[in-house]
PDB file of C-alpha atoms in Angstrom:
ATOM      1  CA  ASN O 980     139.277 147.512   3.836  1.00  0.00           C
ATOM      2  CA  CYS O 981     137.768 147.840   0.355  1.00  0.00           C
ATOM      3  CA  ALA O 982     140.912 149.493  -0.989  1.00  0.00           C
ATOM      4  CA  ILE O 983     142.998 146.617   0.358  1.00  0.00           C
ATOM      5  CA  LEU O 984     140.672 144.059  -1.232  1.00  0.00           C
ATOM      6  CA  VAL O 985     140.765 145.862  -4.607  1.00  0.00           C
ATOM      7  CA  ALA O 986     144.581 145.963  -4.470  1.00  0.00           C
ATOM      8  CA  ALA O 987     144.640 142.274  -3.518  1.00  0.00           C
ATOM      9  CA  ILE O 988     142.805 141.298  -6.707  1.00  0.00           C
ATOM     10  CA  GLY O 989     146.043 141.727  -8.662  1.00  0.00           C
ATOM     11  CA  VAL O 990     148.056 139.696  -6.147  1.00  0.00           C
ATOM     12  CA  VAL O 991     145.814 136.765  -5.142  1.00  0.00           C
ATOM     13  CA  GLY O 992     143.071 136.855  -7.753  1.00  0.00           C
ATOM     14  CA  LEU O 993     139.411 137.763  -7.850  1.00  0.00           C
ATOM     15  CA  GLU O 994     138.177 134.441  -6.464  1.00  0.00           C
ATOM     16  CA  ALA O 995     140.266 134.676  -3.281  1.00  0.00           C
ATOM     17  CA  VAL O 996     139.169 138.290  -2.734  1.00  0.00           C
ATOM     18  CA  ALA O 997     135.511 137.343  -3.222  1.00  0.00           C
ATOM     19  CA  VAL O 998     135.824 134.498  -0.690  1.00  0.00           C
ATOM     20  CA  THR O 999     137.523 136.881   1.758  1.00  0.00           C
ATOM     21  CA  LEU O1000     134.765 139.468   1.301  1.00  0.00           C
ATOM     22  CA  ILE O1001     132.054 136.876   1.929  1.00  0.00           C
ATOM     23  CA  SER O1002     133.938 135.548   4.965  1.00  0.00           C
ATOM     24  CA  VAL O1003     134.237 139.023   6.466  1.00  0.00           C
ATOM     25  CA  TYR O1004     130.520 139.618   5.903  1.00  0.00           C
ATOM     26  CA  VAL O1005     129.504 136.304   7.517  1.00  0.00           C
ATOM     27  CA  TYR O1006     131.929 136.899  10.415  1.00  0.00           C
ATOM     28  CA  THR O1007     130.392 140.342  11.014  1.00  0.00           C
ATOM     29  CA  ILE O1008     126.840 138.960  11.018  1.00  0.00           C
ATOM     30  CA  ILE O1009     127.724 136.112  13.393  1.00  0.00           C
ATOM     31  CA  THR O1010     129.633 138.430  15.735  1.00  0.00           C
ATOM     32  CA  ASN O1011     126.690 140.842  15.789  1.00  0.00           C
ATOM     33  CA  LYS O1012     124.251 138.027  16.631  1.00  0.00           C
ATOM     34  CA  VAL O1013     126.491 136.758  19.452  1.00  0.00           C
ATOM     35  CA  VAL O1014     126.966 140.243  20.916  1.00  0.00           C
ATOM     36  CA  ILE O1015     123.261 141.133  20.720  1.00  0.00           C
ATOM     37  CA  GLY O1016     122.191 137.593  21.553  1.00  0.00           C
ATOM     38  CA  PHE O1017     119.038 137.307  23.614  1.00  0.00           C
ATOM     39  CA  ASN O1018     119.102 141.032  24.356  1.00  0.00           C
ATOM     40  CA  GLN O1019     117.351 141.667  21.049  1.00  0.00           C
ATOM     41  CA  ARG O1020     113.938 143.300  21.258  1.00  0.00           C
ATOM     42  CA  LYS O1021     110.933 143.030  18.962  1.00  0.00           C
ATOM     43  CA  VAL O1022     107.845 145.191  18.493  1.00  0.00           C
ATOM     44  CA  ALA O1023     104.559 143.609  17.479  1.00  0.00           C
ATOM     45  CA  PHE O1024     101.709 145.513  15.868  1.00  0.00           C
ATOM     46  CA  ILE O1025      98.543 143.465  16.270  1.00  0.00           C
ATOM     47  CA  ILE O1026      95.443 144.340  14.251  1.00  0.00           C
ATOM     48  CA  THR O1027      92.378 142.677  15.710  1.00  0.00           C
ATOM     49  CA  TYR O1028      88.685 143.148  16.374  1.00  0.00           C
ATOM     50  CA  ARG O1029      89.173 141.408  19.750  1.00  0.00           C
ATOM     51  CA  THR O1030      91.333 144.080  21.351  1.00  0.00           C
ATOM     52  CA  ASP O1031      90.293 143.396  24.951  1.00  0.00           C
ATOM     53  CA  GLU O1032      90.923 139.645  24.728  1.00  0.00           C
ATOM     54  CA  VAL O1033      94.282 140.143  23.013  1.00  0.00           C
ATOM     55  CA  CYS O1034      95.416 142.741  25.584  1.00  0.00           C
ATOM     56  CA  GLU O1035      94.338 140.487  28.442  1.00  0.00           C
ATOM     57  CA  CYS O1036      96.418 137.625  26.999  1.00  0.00           C
ATOM     58  CA  ILE O1037      99.451 139.861  26.523  1.00  0.00           C
ATOM     59  CA  ILE O1038      99.261 141.184  30.071  1.00  0.00           C
ATOM     60  CA  ASN O1039      98.385 137.931  31.867  1.00  0.00           C
ATOM     61  CA  LYS O1040     100.121 135.259  29.787  1.00  0.00           C
ATOM     62  CA  VAL O1041     103.150 137.063  28.322  1.00  0.00           C
ATOM     63  CA  GLY O1042     103.689 139.472  31.191  1.00  0.00           C
ATOM     64  CA  ARG O1043     103.966 142.618  29.073  1.00  0.00           C
ATOM     65  CA  GLY O1044     102.024 145.835  28.834  1.00  0.00           C
ATOM     66  CA  ALA O1045     100.575 147.062  25.576  1.00  0.00           C
ATOM     67  CA  THR O1046      99.392 150.250  23.918  1.00  0.00           C
ATOM     68  CA  ILE O1047      96.171 150.527  21.920  1.00  0.00           C
ATOM     69  CA  ILE O1048      96.366 152.755  18.844  1.00  0.00           C
ATOM     70  CA  ASN O1049      93.274 153.782  16.895  1.00  0.00           C
ATOM     71  CA  GLY O1050      93.514 153.291  13.148  1.00  0.00           C
ATOM     72  CA  ILE O1051      91.456 153.073   9.993  1.00  0.00           C
ATOM     73  CA  GLY O1052      91.702 150.328   7.391  1.00  0.00           C
ATOM     74  CA  ALA O1053      93.016 151.773   4.124  1.00  0.00           C
ATOM     75  CA  TYR O1054      90.896 149.563   1.887  1.00  0.00           C
ATOM     76  CA  THR O1055      87.669 149.261   3.900  1.00  0.00           C
ATOM     77  CA  ARG O1056      87.910 152.624   5.712  1.00  0.00           C
ATOM     78  CA  THR O1057      86.590 150.889   8.828  1.00  0.00           C
ATOM     79  CA  PRO O1058      87.917 151.852  12.268  1.00  0.00           C
ATOM     80  CA  LYS O1059      90.335 149.346  13.776  1.00  0.00           C
ATOM     81  CA  GLN O1060      92.426 149.127  16.886  1.00  0.00           C
ATOM     82  CA  ILE O1061      96.102 148.278  16.749  1.00  0.00           C
ATOM     83  CA  VAL O1062      97.766 146.791  19.803  1.00  0.00           C
ATOM     84  CA  MET O1063     101.477 147.577  20.064  1.00  0.00           C
ATOM     85  CA  VAL O1064     103.712 145.565  22.389  1.00  0.00           C
ATOM     86  CA  ALA O1065     107.478 145.333  22.894  1.00  0.00           C
ATOM     87  CA  VAL O1066     108.909 141.937  23.843  1.00  0.00           C
ATOM     88  CA  ASN O1067     112.277 140.298  24.153  1.00  0.00           C
ATOM     89  CA  LEU O1068     113.365 137.568  21.764  1.00  0.00           C
ATOM     90  CA  LEU O1069     112.383 134.789  24.162  1.00  0.00           C
ATOM     91  CA  GLN O1070     108.783 136.059  24.382  1.00  0.00           C
ATOM     92  CA  VAL O1071     108.020 136.238  20.647  1.00  0.00           C
ATOM     93  CA  ASN O1072     106.726 132.666  20.241  1.00  0.00           C
ATOM     94  CA  LYS O1073     104.602 132.876  23.393  1.00  0.00           C
ATOM     95  CA  LEU O1074     103.178 136.191  22.158  1.00  0.00           C
ATOM     96  CA  LYS O1075     102.191 134.728  18.784  1.00  0.00           C
ATOM     97  CA  GLU O1076     100.682 131.661  20.427  1.00  0.00           C
ATOM     98  CA  VAL O1077      98.458 133.497  22.928  1.00  0.00           C
ATOM     99  CA  ILE O1078      97.333 136.118  20.399  1.00  0.00           C
ATOM    100  CA  GLN O1079      96.282 133.498  17.853  1.00  0.00           C
ATOM    101  CA  GLU O1080      94.364 131.668  20.608  1.00  0.00           C
ATOM    102  CA  ALA O1081      92.492 134.891  21.421  1.00  0.00           C
ATOM    103  CA  ASP O1082      91.835 135.782  17.767  1.00  0.00           C
ATOM    104  CA  PRO O1083      92.469 133.229  15.007  1.00  0.00           C
ATOM    105  CA  ASN O1084      91.880 135.967  12.365  1.00  0.00           C
ATOM    106  CA  VAL O1085      94.459 138.370  13.792  1.00  0.00           C
ATOM    107  CA  PHE O1086      97.020 140.201  11.652  1.00  0.00           C
ATOM    108  CA  ILE O1087     100.430 140.480  13.350  1.00  0.00           C
ATOM    109  CA  LEU O1088     103.441 142.474  12.188  1.00  0.00           C
ATOM    110  CA  ILE O1089     106.619 141.769  14.166  1.00  0.00           C
ATOM    111  CA  THR O1090     109.699 143.879  13.572  1.00  0.00           C
ATOM    112  CA  ASP O1091     113.084 144.490  15.193  1.00  0.00           C
ATOM    113  CA  ALA O1092     113.298 147.306  17.709  1.00  0.00           C
ATOM    114  CA  GLN O1093     116.529 149.273  17.595  1.00  0.00           C
ATOM    115  CA  GLU O1094     116.250 150.203  21.264  1.00  0.00           C
ATOM    116  CA  VAL O1095     113.569 149.871  23.934  1.00  0.00           C
ATOM    117  CA  ILE O1096     113.698 152.124  26.974  1.00  0.00           C
ATOM    118  CA  GLY O1097     111.248 151.824  29.833  1.00  0.00           C
ATOM    119  CA  GLN O1098     109.898 149.613  32.566  1.00  0.00           C
ATOM    120  CA  GLY O1099     110.812 145.981  32.020  1.00  0.00           C
ATOM    121  CA  PHE O1100     113.592 146.918  29.612  1.00  0.00           C
ATOM    122  CA  THR O1101     116.408 149.468  29.826  1.00  0.00           C
ATOM    123  CA  GLN O1102     115.749 152.411  32.111  1.00  0.00           C
ATOM    124  CA  PRO O1103     116.543 155.821  30.616  1.00  0.00           C
ATOM    125  CA  ILE O1104     119.599 157.649  31.862  1.00  0.00           C
ATOM    126  CA  ILE O1105     118.397 160.674  33.811  1.00  0.00           C
ATOM    127  CA  PRO O1106     120.837 163.356  34.946  1.00  0.00           C
ATOM    128  CA  THR O1107     121.295 163.538  38.727  1.00  0.00           C
ATOM    129  CA  GLU O1108     119.702 166.998  39.003  1.00  0.00           C
ATOM    130  CA  VAL O1109     116.528 165.818  37.298  1.00  0.00           C
ATOM    131  CA  CYS O1110     116.344 162.746  39.568  1.00  0.00           C
ATOM    132  CA  GLU O1111     116.603 164.948  42.652  1.00  0.00           C
ATOM    133  CA  GLN O1112     113.889 167.282  41.333  1.00  0.00           C
ATOM    134  CA  LEU O1113     111.573 164.341  40.605  1.00  0.00           C
ATOM    135  CA  LYS O1114     112.178 162.850  44.064  1.00  0.00           C
ATOM    136  CA  SER O1115     111.506 166.148  45.831  1.00  0.00           C
ATOM    137  CA  LYS O1116     108.359 166.696  43.714  1.00  0.00           C
ATOM    138  CA  SER O1117     106.988 163.227  44.551  1.00  0.00           C
ATOM    139  CA  ILE O1118     107.705 163.776  48.278  1.00  0.00           C
ATOM    140  CA  THR O1119     105.889 167.128  48.125  1.00  0.00           C
ATOM    141  CA  GLU O1120     102.910 165.506  46.359  1.00  0.00           C
ATOM    142  CA  GLU O1121     102.786 162.686  48.940  1.00  0.00           C
ATOM    143  CA  ASN O1122     102.779 165.205  51.793  1.00  0.00           C
ATOM    144  CA  HIS O1123     100.042 167.210  50.043  1.00  0.00           C
ATOM    145  CA  THR O1124      97.937 164.080  49.523  1.00  0.00           C
ATOM    146  CA  GLU O1125      98.301 163.115  53.185  1.00  0.00           C
ATOM    147  CA  THR O1126      97.316 166.633  54.282  1.00  0.00           C
ATOM    148  CA  VAL O1127      94.266 166.676  52.012  1.00  0.00           C
ATOM    149  CA  GLY O1128      93.253 163.221  53.251  1.00  0.00           C
ATOM    150  CA  HIS O1129      93.326 164.345  56.903  1.00  0.00           C
ATOM    151  CA  ASN O1130      91.099 167.360  56.222  1.00  0.00           C
ATOM    152  CA  ARG O1131      88.138 165.241  55.130  1.00  0.00           C
TER     153      ARG O1131
END
């Protein structure tokens, strides 16, 4: 496409080519937003001293799970906990609202997630053989648990 646009400069002029280039760019962005739409995912990294309250709000008010990561502040060298949570686009505002209610001094970093795989999002594709092995293993474990329970 670039070669065609460069060749077109001599035929239609630089201004027309520049407008075409900008139009193609805008069209690509808009098409991408329409295709991705509300399927877009975000990841929030929440740095707070009120980890328990923030996690409770995420779980009970947003309906998402979270992961707590231990960290250390680079400037103060004090231990901190970072709460990481993945949400869909429609949950971002609710997430910010409930977190700021739980901790008005919170630091939140929200970024785009390229792909989110797991419960509540897209399930990973597992080959059929692996699925069968997992099912047979869980059945074996259930039978073992029942047997152990009856021996007490």
